Coordinates of C-alpha atoms and ligand atoms in Angstrom, one line a residue:
M1 CA 0.0 0.0 0.0
P2 CA 1.5 3.4 -0.9
L3 CA 2.3 5.5 2.1
I4 CA 0.1 8.4 1.2
L5 CA -2.8 10.1 2.8
S6 CA -6.4 9.2 1.7
E7 CA -9.9 10.3 2.6
R8 CA -10.8 6.9 3.7
K9 CA -8.2 6.5 6.5
P10 CA -8.7 8.0 10.0
W11 CA -6.4 10.7 11.2
I12 CA -3.8 10.3 14.0
V13 CA -1.9 13.3 15.1
Q14 CA 1.6 12.5 16.4
K15 CA 3.7 15.0 18.4
Y16 CA 7.4 14.4 18.9
G17 CA 9.4 16.2 21.6
G18 CA 12.7 17.9 21.0
T19 CA 14.9 15.2 22.7
S20 CA 13.1 12.4 20.8
L21 CA 13.8 14.1 17.5
G22 CA 17.4 14.8 18.5
K23 CA 18.2 11.2 19.5
L24 CA 15.8 9.0 17.5
L25 CA 15.0 10.8 14.3
S26 CA 15.8 7.8 12.2
T27 CA 13.5 5.5 14.2
I28 CA 10.7 8.0 14.0
T29 CA 10.8 8.6 10.3
S30 CA 11.8 5.1 9.1
T31 CA 9.8 2.9 11.5
I32 CA 7.2 4.7 13.6
I33 CA 5.6 7.0 11.0
P34 CA 5.6 4.5 8.1
G35 CA 4.1 1.9 10.4
Y36 CA 1.2 4.1 11.3
L37 CA 0.8 5.3 7.7
Q38 CA -0.3 1.8 6.6
N39 CA -3.7 2.3 8.2
S40 CA -4.0 6.0 9.1
N41 CA -3.5 9.5 7.9
I42 CA -0.7 11.0 10.0
A43 CA 0.0 14.6 10.9
V44 CA 3.3 15.1 12.6
V45 CA 3.9 18.0 15.0
C46 CA 7.5 18.8 15.9
S47 CA 9.1 20.6 18.7
A48 CA 12.5 22.2 18.3
I49 CA 15.3 19.7 18.2
S50 CA 17.4 19.1 21.4
G51 CA 20.5 17.1 21.7
T52 CA 20.8 15.0 24.8
S53 CA 18.9 17.4 27.0
K54 CA 16.1 20.0 26.6
S55 CA 18.1 22.7 28.4
Q56 CA 20.9 22.3 25.8
G57 CA 18.4 22.2 22.9
T58 CA 17.6 24.6 20.1
T59 CA 14.9 26.5 22.1
G60 CA 17.5 26.9 25.0
L61 CA 20.0 28.3 22.5
L62 CA 17.4 30.6 21.1
F63 CA 16.7 32.0 24.6
Q64 CA 20.5 32.4 24.9
A65 CA 20.6 34.4 21.7
I66 CA 17.8 36.6 23.0
E67 CA 19.9 37.3 26.1
Y68 CA 22.9 38.2 24.0
A69 CA 20.7 40.6 21.9
L70 CA 19.3 42.2 25.0
H71 CA 22.6 42.6 26.8
P72 CA 25.0 43.9 24.1
Q73 CA 27.7 44.3 26.7
K74 CA 28.0 40.5 26.6
G75 CA 29.4 41.1 23.1
Q76 CA 28.5 40.5 19.5
Y77 CA 30.6 37.3 19.5
G78 CA 28.2 35.4 21.8
L79 CA 25.2 36.2 19.6
N80 CA 26.9 35.1 16.4
A81 CA 28.4 32.0 18.0
T82 CA 24.9 30.9 19.3
I83 CA 23.3 31.4 15.9
D84 CA 26.2 29.5 14.2
A85 CA 25.7 26.7 16.7
I86 CA 22.0 26.4 15.9
R87 CA 22.7 26.5 12.1
D88 CA 25.5 24.0 12.3
N89 CA 23.6 21.5 14.5
H90 CA 20.9 21.4 11.9
L91 CA 23.2 21.3 8.9
D92 CA 25.1 18.4 10.5
L93 CA 21.8 16.5 10.9
G94 CA 21.0 17.2 7.2
R95 CA 24.4 16.0 6.1
T96 CA 24.0 12.8 8.1
L97 CA 20.7 12.2 6.5
R98 CA 22.1 12.9 3.0
L99 CA 24.9 10.3 3.5
G100 CA 24.0 7.3 1.5
A101 CA 20.8 8.8 0.2
D102 CA 22.1 11.0 -2.6
D103 CA 23.2 8.1 -4.8
G104 CA 22.6 9.5 -8.3
S105 CA 19.7 7.2 -9.0
R106 CA 17.5 9.3 -6.8
L107 CA 18.3 12.7 -8.0
E108 CA 15.2 14.2 -6.4
L109 CA 16.6 13.4 -3.0
G110 CA 19.7 15.5 -3.9
K111 CA 17.3 18.4 -4.5
V112 CA 15.5 17.8 -1.2
F113 CA 18.7 18.0 0.8
T114 CA 20.0 21.0 -1.1
E115 CA 16.7 22.7 -0.3
L116 CA 17.1 21.7 3.3
E117 CA 20.5 23.3 3.6
H118 CA 19.3 26.5 1.9
G119 CA 16.3 26.6 4.2
I120 CA 18.4 26.2 7.3
V121 CA 20.9 28.8 6.3
E122 CA 18.1 31.2 5.3
D123 CA 16.2 30.8 8.6
C124 CA 19.4 31.3 10.6
E125 CA 20.6 34.3 8.6
S126 CA 17.3 36.2 8.9
L127 CA 17.3 35.4 12.6
R128 CA 20.8 37.0 12.8
V129 CA 19.7 40.1 11.0
F130 CA 16.6 40.4 13.3
L131 CA 18.6 39.9 16.5
V132 CA 21.4 42.3 15.5
A133 CA 18.7 44.9 14.9
A134 CA 17.2 44.2 18.3
Q135 CA 20.7 44.5 19.8
T136 CA 21.1 48.0 18.2
I137 CA 17.7 49.1 19.4
G138 CA 18.3 47.5 22.8
E139 CA 14.8 46.0 23.3
L140 CA 12.8 43.0 22.2
S141 CA 9.0 42.8 22.8
G142 CA 7.3 39.6 23.9
R143 CA 6.0 39.2 20.3
S144 CA 9.5 39.6 18.9
K145 CA 10.8 37.0 21.3
D146 CA 8.1 34.7 20.0
R147 CA 9.3 35.3 16.5
V148 CA 12.8 34.2 17.6
I149 CA 11.6 31.0 19.4
A150 CA 9.5 30.1 16.3
V151 CA 12.7 29.4 14.4
G152 CA 13.4 26.3 16.4
E153 CA 10.3 24.4 15.3
K154 CA 10.7 25.6 11.7
L155 CA 14.2 24.1 11.5
A156 CA 13.0 20.9 13.1
C157 CA 10.2 20.5 10.6
R158 CA 12.5 21.1 7.7
V159 CA 14.7 18.3 8.9
V160 CA 11.8 15.9 9.4
V161 CA 10.3 16.6 6.0
S162 CA 13.7 15.7 4.4
S163 CA 14.1 12.6 6.6
L164 CA 10.7 11.4 5.5
A165 CA 11.6 12.1 1.9
R166 CA 14.6 9.8 2.3
Q167 CA 12.1 7.0 3.2
G168 CA 10.1 7.8 0.0
I169 CA 7.3 9.6 2.0
T170 CA 6.1 12.9 0.6
A171 CA 5.7 15.4 3.4
K172 CA 4.8 19.0 3.5
L173 CA 6.1 21.7 5.8
V174 CA 3.2 23.5 7.6
I175 CA 4.4 26.7 9.4
L176 CA 2.0 28.1 11.9
E177 CA 3.8 31.3 12.9
D178 CA 1.1 33.4 11.2
L179 CA -1.7 31.3 12.5
V180 CA -3.1 33.8 15.1
D181 CA -3.3 36.6 12.5
K182 CA -4.7 34.4 9.7
G183 CA -7.0 32.5 11.9
Y184 CA -8.8 35.7 12.6
S185 CA -8.8 36.7 8.9
G186 CA -7.8 40.3 9.7
D187 CA -10.8 40.8 12.1
K188 CA -8.9 43.0 14.5
H189 CA -11.8 43.3 16.9
R190 CA -12.2 39.6 17.4
Q191 CA -8.4 39.2 17.5
V192 CA -8.0 41.7 20.4
E193 CA -10.9 40.2 22.2
A194 CA -9.4 36.7 21.9
Y195 CA -6.0 37.8 23.0
D196 CA -7.5 39.2 26.1
T197 CA -9.0 35.9 27.2
L198 CA -7.0 33.1 25.6
G199 CA -10.2 31.3 26.2
P200 CA -11.8 28.3 24.5
R201 CA -13.2 30.4 21.6
F202 CA -9.7 31.6 20.8
F203 CA -8.3 28.0 20.6
D204 CA -11.4 26.9 18.6
V205 CA -10.7 29.4 15.9
L206 CA -7.0 28.4 15.7
A207 CA -7.9 24.7 15.6
T208 CA -10.3 25.3 12.7
E209 CA -7.7 27.2 10.7
I210 CA -5.1 24.4 11.4
G211 CA -7.6 21.8 10.2
R212 CA -7.9 23.7 7.0
R213 CA -4.2 23.8 6.5
L214 CA -3.8 20.1 7.1
E215 CA -6.5 19.3 4.6
D216 CA -4.6 21.5 2.1
C217 CA -1.7 19.1 2.2
G218 CA -3.5 16.6 0.0
E219 CA -1.7 13.3 -0.1
S220 CA 1.4 14.6 1.6
V221 CA 2.1 14.0 5.3
P222 CA 1.7 17.4 7.0
V223 CA 4.8 18.2 9.2
V224 CA 3.6 21.0 11.5
T225 CA 5.6 23.5 13.6
G226 CA 4.7 23.0 17.3
F227 CA 5.1 26.8 17.6
F228 CA 1.7 28.2 16.6
G229 CA 1.9 31.9 16.5
M230 CA 3.2 35.2 17.7
M231 CA 0.8 36.9 20.0
P232 CA 0.8 40.0 22.0
G233 CA 1.9 39.2 25.5
S234 CA 3.9 36.3 23.9
L235 CA 3.1 32.7 23.5
I236 CA 6.0 31.9 25.8
R237 CA 4.5 34.0 28.5
S238 CA 0.9 32.9 28.1
V239 CA 1.3 29.2 27.4
G240 CA 4.9 28.6 28.5
R241 CA 7.4 26.1 27.4
G242 CA 6.1 22.8 26.1
Y243 CA 3.6 24.7 23.9
S244 CA 3.8 22.1 21.1
D245 CA 1.6 19.7 23.1
L246 CA -1.2 22.2 23.0
C247 CA -0.5 22.8 19.3
A248 CA -0.8 19.1 18.6
A249 CA -4.1 19.0 20.5
M250 CA -5.4 21.8 18.3
C251 CA -4.3 19.9 15.2
A252 CA -6.2 16.8 16.5
A253 CA -9.3 18.9 17.1
G254 CA -9.0 20.8 13.8
I255 CA -8.8 17.6 11.7
S256 CA -11.2 15.5 14.0
A257 CA -8.5 12.9 14.6
S258 CA -9.3 9.6 16.1
E259 CA -6.3 9.8 18.4
L260 CA -3.7 12.3 19.6
Q261 CA -0.3 10.7 20.3
I262 CA 2.4 12.4 22.3
W263 CA 5.7 10.6 21.8
K264 CA 8.2 10.9 24.6
E265 CA 11.1 9.0 26.1
V266 CA 9.1 7.5 28.8
D267 CA 6.5 4.7 28.5
G268 CA 3.6 6.8 29.6
I269 CA 2.3 8.2 32.9
F270 CA 3.6 6.3 35.9
T271 CA 2.3 6.1 39.5
A272 CA 5.1 8.5 40.3
D273 CA 8.1 10.1 38.5
P274 CA 10.1 7.0 37.6
R275 CA 13.3 9.0 38.0
K276 CA 12.6 9.5 41.6
I277 CA 10.7 6.3 42.5
P278 CA 12.2 3.4 40.6
S279 CA 9.4 1.1 41.7
A280 CA 6.8 3.3 40.0
R281 CA 4.4 1.5 37.6
L282 CA 3.1 2.4 34.2
L283 CA -0.6 3.3 34.2
P284 CA -2.3 2.0 31.1
T285 CA -5.1 4.5 31.5
V286 CA -5.8 7.6 33.5
T287 CA -8.8 9.8 33.5
L288 CA -8.7 13.3 32.1
E289 CA -9.1 14.8 35.5
E290 CA -6.3 12.8 36.9
A291 CA -4.0 13.7 34.0
S292 CA -4.9 17.4 34.5
E293 CA -4.1 17.3 38.2
L294 CA -0.9 15.4 37.7
T295 CA 0.4 17.9 35.1
Y296 CA -0.6 21.0 37.1
Y297 CA 1.1 19.6 40.2
G298 CA 4.4 18.7 38.7
S299 CA 4.4 15.6 36.5
E300 CA 5.7 17.4 33.4
V301 CA 4.7 14.6 31.0
I302 CA 2.2 16.7 29.0
H303 CA 1.5 20.4 28.9
P304 CA -1.5 21.0 31.1
F305 CA -3.4 23.1 28.5
T306 CA -3.6 20.1 26.3
M307 CA -6.3 18.5 28.4
E308 CA -9.0 21.1 27.8
Q309 CA -8.5 20.7 24.1
I310 CA -9.0 16.9 24.1
R311 CA -11.9 17.3 26.4
T312 CA -13.8 19.6 24.2
A313 CA -12.9 17.8 21.0
N314 CA -13.6 14.4 22.6
I315 CA -10.3 12.9 21.3
P316 CA -8.3 10.3 23.2
L317 CA -4.7 11.1 24.0
R318 CA -2.1 8.4 24.1
I319 CA 1.4 8.9 25.5
K320 CA 4.0 6.6 23.9
N321 CA 7.7 6.0 24.0
V322 CA 9.9 6.4 20.9
K323 CA 12.3 3.9 22.5
N324 CA 9.5 1.3 22.8
P325 CA 7.0 2.0 20.0
D326 CA 5.2 -1.4 20.5
G327 CA 4.2 -0.5 24.0
N328 CA 0.6 0.5 24.7
G329 CA 1.6 3.7 26.4
T330 CA -0.9 5.5 28.7
I331 CA -4.2 6.5 27.3
V332 CA -6.2 9.4 28.6
Y333 CA -9.9 9.3 27.6
P334 CA -11.5 12.6 27.0
S335 CA -14.7 12.0 29.0
Q336 CA -16.3 9.7 31.5
S337 CA -18.0 7.8 28.8
G338 CA -14.8 6.9 27.1
G339 CA -13.6 7.4 23.5
T340 CA -13.5 5.5 20.3
T341 CA -9.9 4.3 20.5
T342 CA -9.2 0.6 21.1
P343 CA -6.3 -0.6 23.2
E344 CA -3.3 -1.3 21.0
S345 CA -2.3 -4.5 22.7
N346 CA -2.2 -6.0 26.1
S347 CA 1.4 -6.1 27.0
D348 CA 1.0 -5.5 30.7
P349 CA -0.5 -8.7 32.2
E350 CA -1.2 -7.1 35.6
R351 CA -3.1 -4.2 34.1
S352 CA -4.5 -6.3 31.3
V353 CA -7.7 -5.4 29.6
S354 CA -8.0 -8.6 27.7
D355 CA -10.6 -9.9 30.1
L356 CA -12.9 -7.0 29.2
S357 CA -14.8 -6.4 26.0
I358 CA -13.7 -3.2 24.4
S359 CA -17.0 -1.5 25.2
T360 CA -16.6 -2.4 28.9
F361 CA -13.1 -1.2 28.8
M362 CA -14.2 2.1 27.4
R363 CA -17.0 2.5 30.0
A364 CA -14.4 1.8 32.6
N365 CA -12.5 4.9 31.5
G366 CA -9.3 4.2 33.1
Y367 CA -10.3 1.5 35.6
Y368 CA -9.2 -2.0 34.8
G369 CA -10.0 -5.4 36.2
V370 CA -13.4 -7.0 36.5
S371 CA -14.3 -4.9 39.6
Q372 CA -13.5 -1.7 37.7
N373 CA -12.0 -0.3 40.8
R374 CA -8.8 1.1 42.1
R375 CA -8.9 0.6 45.8
T376 CA -6.0 3.0 46.2
P377 CA -5.1 6.4 44.8
T378 CA -3.8 6.4 41.2
A379 CA -0.6 8.4 41.4
L380 CA 1.4 11.0 43.2
T381 CA 3.4 13.9 42.1
T382 CA 5.6 16.7 43.6
K383 CA 6.3 20.3 42.8
D384 CA 9.5 21.9 44.1
S385 CA 10.4 25.5 44.5
I386 CA 7.4 26.4 46.6
V387 CA 7.3 29.3 49.1
L388 CA 4.7 29.1 51.8
I389 CA 3.3 32.5 52.9
N390 CA 0.9 33.0 55.9
I391 CA -0.8 36.4 56.1
Q392 CA -2.6 37.4 59.3
S393 CA -5.1 40.2 58.8
N394 CA -4.3 43.5 60.5
R395 CA -8.1 43.6 61.2
Q396 CA -8.6 46.9 59.6
K397 CA -10.8 45.2 57.0
K398 CA -13.7 42.7 57.1
S399 CA -12.8 39.2 55.9
H400 CA -13.9 39.6 52.3
G401 CA -12.0 42.9 52.0
F402 CA -8.9 41.3 53.4
L403 CA -9.1 38.3 50.9
A404 CA -9.8 40.7 48.0
Q405 CA -6.7 42.7 48.9
V406 CA -4.5 39.6 49.1
F407 CA -5.7 38.3 45.8
H408 CA -5.3 41.7 44.2
K409 CA -1.6 41.7 45.2
L410 CA -1.2 38.2 43.7
D411 CA -2.8 39.3 40.5
V412 CA -0.6 42.5 40.2
M413 CA 2.6 40.5 40.9
K414 CA 1.4 37.6 38.5
A415 CA 2.1 35.2 41.4
V416 CA 0.8 31.6 40.9
A417 CA -0.9 30.3 44.1
D418 CA -0.9 26.5 43.8
L419 CA -2.7 26.0 47.1
I420 CA -4.7 28.3 49.4
T421 CA -6.3 27.8 52.7
S422 CA -8.1 30.6 54.6
S423 CA -10.0 31.5 57.7
E424 CA -11.6 34.8 58.4
Q425 CA -8.4 36.5 59.4
L426 CA -5.6 34.2 58.1
V427 CA -4.7 33.1 54.7
S428 CA -2.0 30.6 53.7
L429 CA -0.6 30.5 50.2
A430 CA 1.7 28.0 48.6
I431 CA 3.3 30.0 45.8
S432 CA 5.6 28.8 42.9
S433 CA 8.8 30.7 43.4
F434 CA 9.6 33.3 40.8
D435 CA 12.7 32.9 38.6
E436 CA 13.9 36.2 39.9
P437 CA 14.2 36.1 43.7
E438 CA 13.7 39.8 44.0
K439 CA 10.1 39.3 42.8
T440 CA 9.4 37.2 45.8
T441 CA 10.8 39.9 48.0
R442 CA 8.6 42.5 46.3
L443 CA 5.5 40.2 46.7
I444 CA 6.2 39.8 50.4
A445 CA 6.6 43.6 50.8
E446 CA 3.2 44.1 49.1
L447 CA 1.5 41.4 51.2
E448 CA 2.8 43.1 54.4
K449 CA 0.5 45.9 53.5
C450 CA -2.4 43.5 54.2
G451 CA -1.2 42.1 57.5
K452 CA 1.5 40.2 59.4
V453 CA 3.4 38.0 57.0
E454 CA 5.3 34.7 57.8
V455 CA 7.4 33.1 55.0
F456 CA 8.7 29.6 54.7
S457 CA 11.1 29.1 51.8
D458 CA 12.4 25.8 50.3
M459 CA 9.1 24.0 50.5
A460 CA 7.4 21.5 48.2
I461 CA 3.9 20.3 47.4
V462 CA 3.2 16.6 47.4
S463 CA -0.1 15.7 45.7
V464 CA -1.9 12.3 45.9
I465 CA -4.3 11.9 43.0
G466 CA -7.0 9.4 42.2
H467 CA -10.4 9.5 40.6
K468 CA -11.9 7.1 43.1
M469 CA -10.5 9.1 46.1
R470 CA -13.9 10.8 46.2
N471 CA -15.3 7.7 47.7
M472 CA -12.3 6.6 49.8
V473 CA -13.3 7.2 53.4
G474 CA -10.2 7.7 55.6
I475 CA -7.7 8.1 52.8
A476 CA -6.5 11.5 54.1
G477 CA -6.1 10.1 57.6
Q478 CA -4.0 7.2 56.2
I479 CA -1.7 9.7 54.3
F480 CA -1.2 11.8 57.4
S481 CA -0.5 8.9 59.8
K482 CA 1.9 7.2 57.4
L483 CA 3.8 10.5 57.0
A484 CA 3.8 11.1 60.7
T485 CA 5.5 7.7 61.3
G486 CA 8.2 8.9 58.9
G487 CA 8.6 12.2 60.8
V488 CA 7.4 14.3 57.9
N489 CA 6.0 17.6 59.1
I490 CA 2.9 18.9 57.2
Y491 CA 2.6 22.7 56.9
L492 CA -0.6 23.0 54.8
I493 CA -3.3 20.6 53.6
G494 CA -5.5 21.2 50.6
Q495 CA -8.2 19.1 48.9
G496 CA -9.3 20.4 45.6
A497 CA -13.0 20.9 44.9
S498 CA -12.8 17.9 42.5
E499 CA -12.0 15.7 45.5
I500 CA -9.5 13.7 43.5
N501 CA -6.4 15.5 44.8
I502 CA -5.1 15.8 48.3
S503 CA -2.1 18.1 48.4
L504 CA 0.3 18.8 51.3
V505 CA 3.0 21.4 51.7
I506 CA 6.1 19.9 53.3
Q507 CA 9.8 20.9 53.5
K508 CA 11.6 20.3 50.3
Q509 CA 14.2 18.1 52.0
D510 CA 11.4 15.7 53.0
T511 CA 10.1 15.2 49.5
L512 CA 11.7 12.0 48.6
M513 CA 11.0 10.4 51.9
A514 CA 7.3 11.4 51.7
M515 CA 7.1 10.1 48.1
N516 CA 8.5 6.8 49.1
I517 CA 6.2 6.4 52.1
I518 CA 3.0 7.3 50.1
H519 CA 4.0 5.2 47.1
A520 CA 4.6 2.1 49.2
D521 CA 2.1 2.5 52.1
V522 CA -0.8 4.4 50.5
L523 CA -0.7 3.4 46.8
G524 CA 0.4 0.0 48.0
I525 CA 3.2 -0.5 45.5
P526 CA 6.0 -2.5 47.0
K527 CA 9.6 -1.2 46.8
H528 CA 11.7 -3.4 44.8
T529 CA 15.3 -3.5 43.7
A530 CA 14.9 -5.0 40.3
H531 CA 16.5 -3.0 37.6
I532 CA 14.0 -0.8 35.8
P533 CA 15.4 1.1 32.8
I534 CA 15.1 4.8 33.6
V535 CA 15.0 7.1 30.7
Q536 CA 17.7 9.8 30.9
N537 CA 16.0 12.8 32.2
S538 CA 15.9 15.6 29.7
L539 CA 13.6 18.0 31.4
M540 CA 14.2 21.6 32.4
K541 CA 13.6 22.2 36.1
G542 CA 10.9 24.6 36.9
P543 CA 7.3 25.6 36.3
W544 CA 5.5 25.5 32.9
L545 CA 4.9 29.2 32.9
F546 CA 7.6 31.8 33.5
Ligands
ADP601 N1 4.1 10.5 36.8 C1 5.1 10.5 35.8 N2 5.1 9.5 34.8 C2 6.0 9.6 33.8 N3 7.0 10.4 33.8 C3 7.0 11.4 34.7 C4 6.1 11.5 35.8 N4 6.4 12.5 36.5 C5 7.5 13.1 36.0 N5 7.9 12.4 34.9 C6 9.1 12.7 34.1 O1 8.7 13.4 32.9 C7 9.7 13.2 31.9 C8 9.0 13.3 30.5 O2 9.6 12.6 29.5 P1 10.6 13.2 28.4 O3 10.5 12.3 27.2 O4 11.9 13.3 29.1 O5 10.1 14.7 28.1 P2 10.2 15.6 26.8 O6 9.5 14.9 25.7 O7 9.6 16.9 27.2 O8 11.7 15.7 26.5 C9 10.4 11.9 32.2 O9 11.7 12.1 32.2 C10 9.9 11.5 33.6 O10 10.9 11.2 34.5
PHD602 N1 10.6 23.6 21.9 C1 9.7 24.2 22.9 C2 8.3 23.7 22.8 C3 8.0 22.3 23.3 O1 6.9 21.8 23.2 O2 9.0 21.5 23.7 P1 9.0 19.9 24.1 O3 8.0 19.2 23.2 O4 10.4 19.4 23.9 O5 8.5 19.8 25.5 C4 10.3 24.1 24.3 O6 11.4 23.7 24.5 O7 9.6 24.5 25.3

């Protein structure tokens, strides 16, 4: 069967992260994509390529180039060297791909790789002109920074298109950097309104426009930039790093895909971060609520904004491992009633779904076994770099005035409060630390205008998450008593309105001990010493938004 797209096949959108593309490009383009093209139409969404770690990747280098442009005292040399490095990394990849492919009998491929080289050089040289100009002016708006960051995904997609061509697969580059403007067809009023809210309507319009562009690719495989547009206030500020997951979800919504796949270097979502808890187990399914809570509270497997897209478009999301393409991965169903995707195989006997008919499995929506029950919470996650702030009202205001004043200060300082507890005269806030420590000092000074302030630095949030926790009487007590036996002091307790998350603020130094205790004694997963291959961590530390 020719590996082309056809109207008869269902769509699958596949998103590949930067480190996966950097390390396993050949597996992706010669095995994974051709395999899926047999029975599906595939749209490929790419992040900017990283080498061995995300922090050393193209997006990291682009941030570095922005720094050089904004601080000319660091010298012209740094800016040029950074852009040269980005260019040369991609040219090297292109040359490696060309080796053995340009054999004279396939002259078209020679053309493909020449175009690739030209494209890379052109993108990098216009970036250089742009940043040198910014260096002269001495400023770079949020929108201009977006324009710089966009180059990373464009370069990655150029490489992927050529790599697919090498496999005889015709692919088309789809650049989305003008998406926000085009999506609104010049309707400035709607555009401004949408920018203000970044709400569902905004993303709907973008998804529709993306869908149109994917359809326009005809029989070619669309290779789409995970960067989806410059916007006032900046994509990087409003969505944050990892934005290509959200882009992939919009692609899936725009083309009404049967499945969205996010390919990573981890088998899926585990009961805890497998880097920290080696006995963590792969979860074959999690509910959308669980996935949302896990991502917001520190499990950086998928960008949290992705979830709302798959919920409204009703498309299942599967997380898969480029190093283990035959694995089932973890599937997140969009709604309680389940989706239309069938399990790929049943490779995990303990979590097997083979005893269930597919419809029962779908109804189960994440709960396996004949009883359809998890008698324990599903997973746990942690978030570091938390500051705990207690504010005692100075009693010059009634309770609602006091709270309004505190929240106004948070809003002005753009502080993210992960957990809040309050009584009439006291409010406790667990805040994600700012990248710049002086911002925390400023926030505290502002809050001191509301009352007496007490600050605890170097804290962490541990969250225990589970759909069935709503019905688990005594689970909170169990968590607290187990932690008490380990001598872990709890500073703040929060249970979300969804009742599927119990979060605790503890000292950062106690995090690993708390995780081990909860994982073994509350989730009931025994510690073991057997070797589990742990994927080399390639994540940046820190929150999604900065
Ligand atoms: N509950 C969890 N399940 C799976 N991975 C988790 C979890 N919590 C944190 N992680 C970490 O998230 C990382 C995501 O995978 P990775 O492929 O490295 O990301 P990226 O595609 O962004 O480069 C893994 O390194 C893993 O250690
Ligand atoms: N390249 C961007 C966007 C992205 O989505 O990255 P990744 O897929 O590697 O998380 C970043 O580093 O933030």
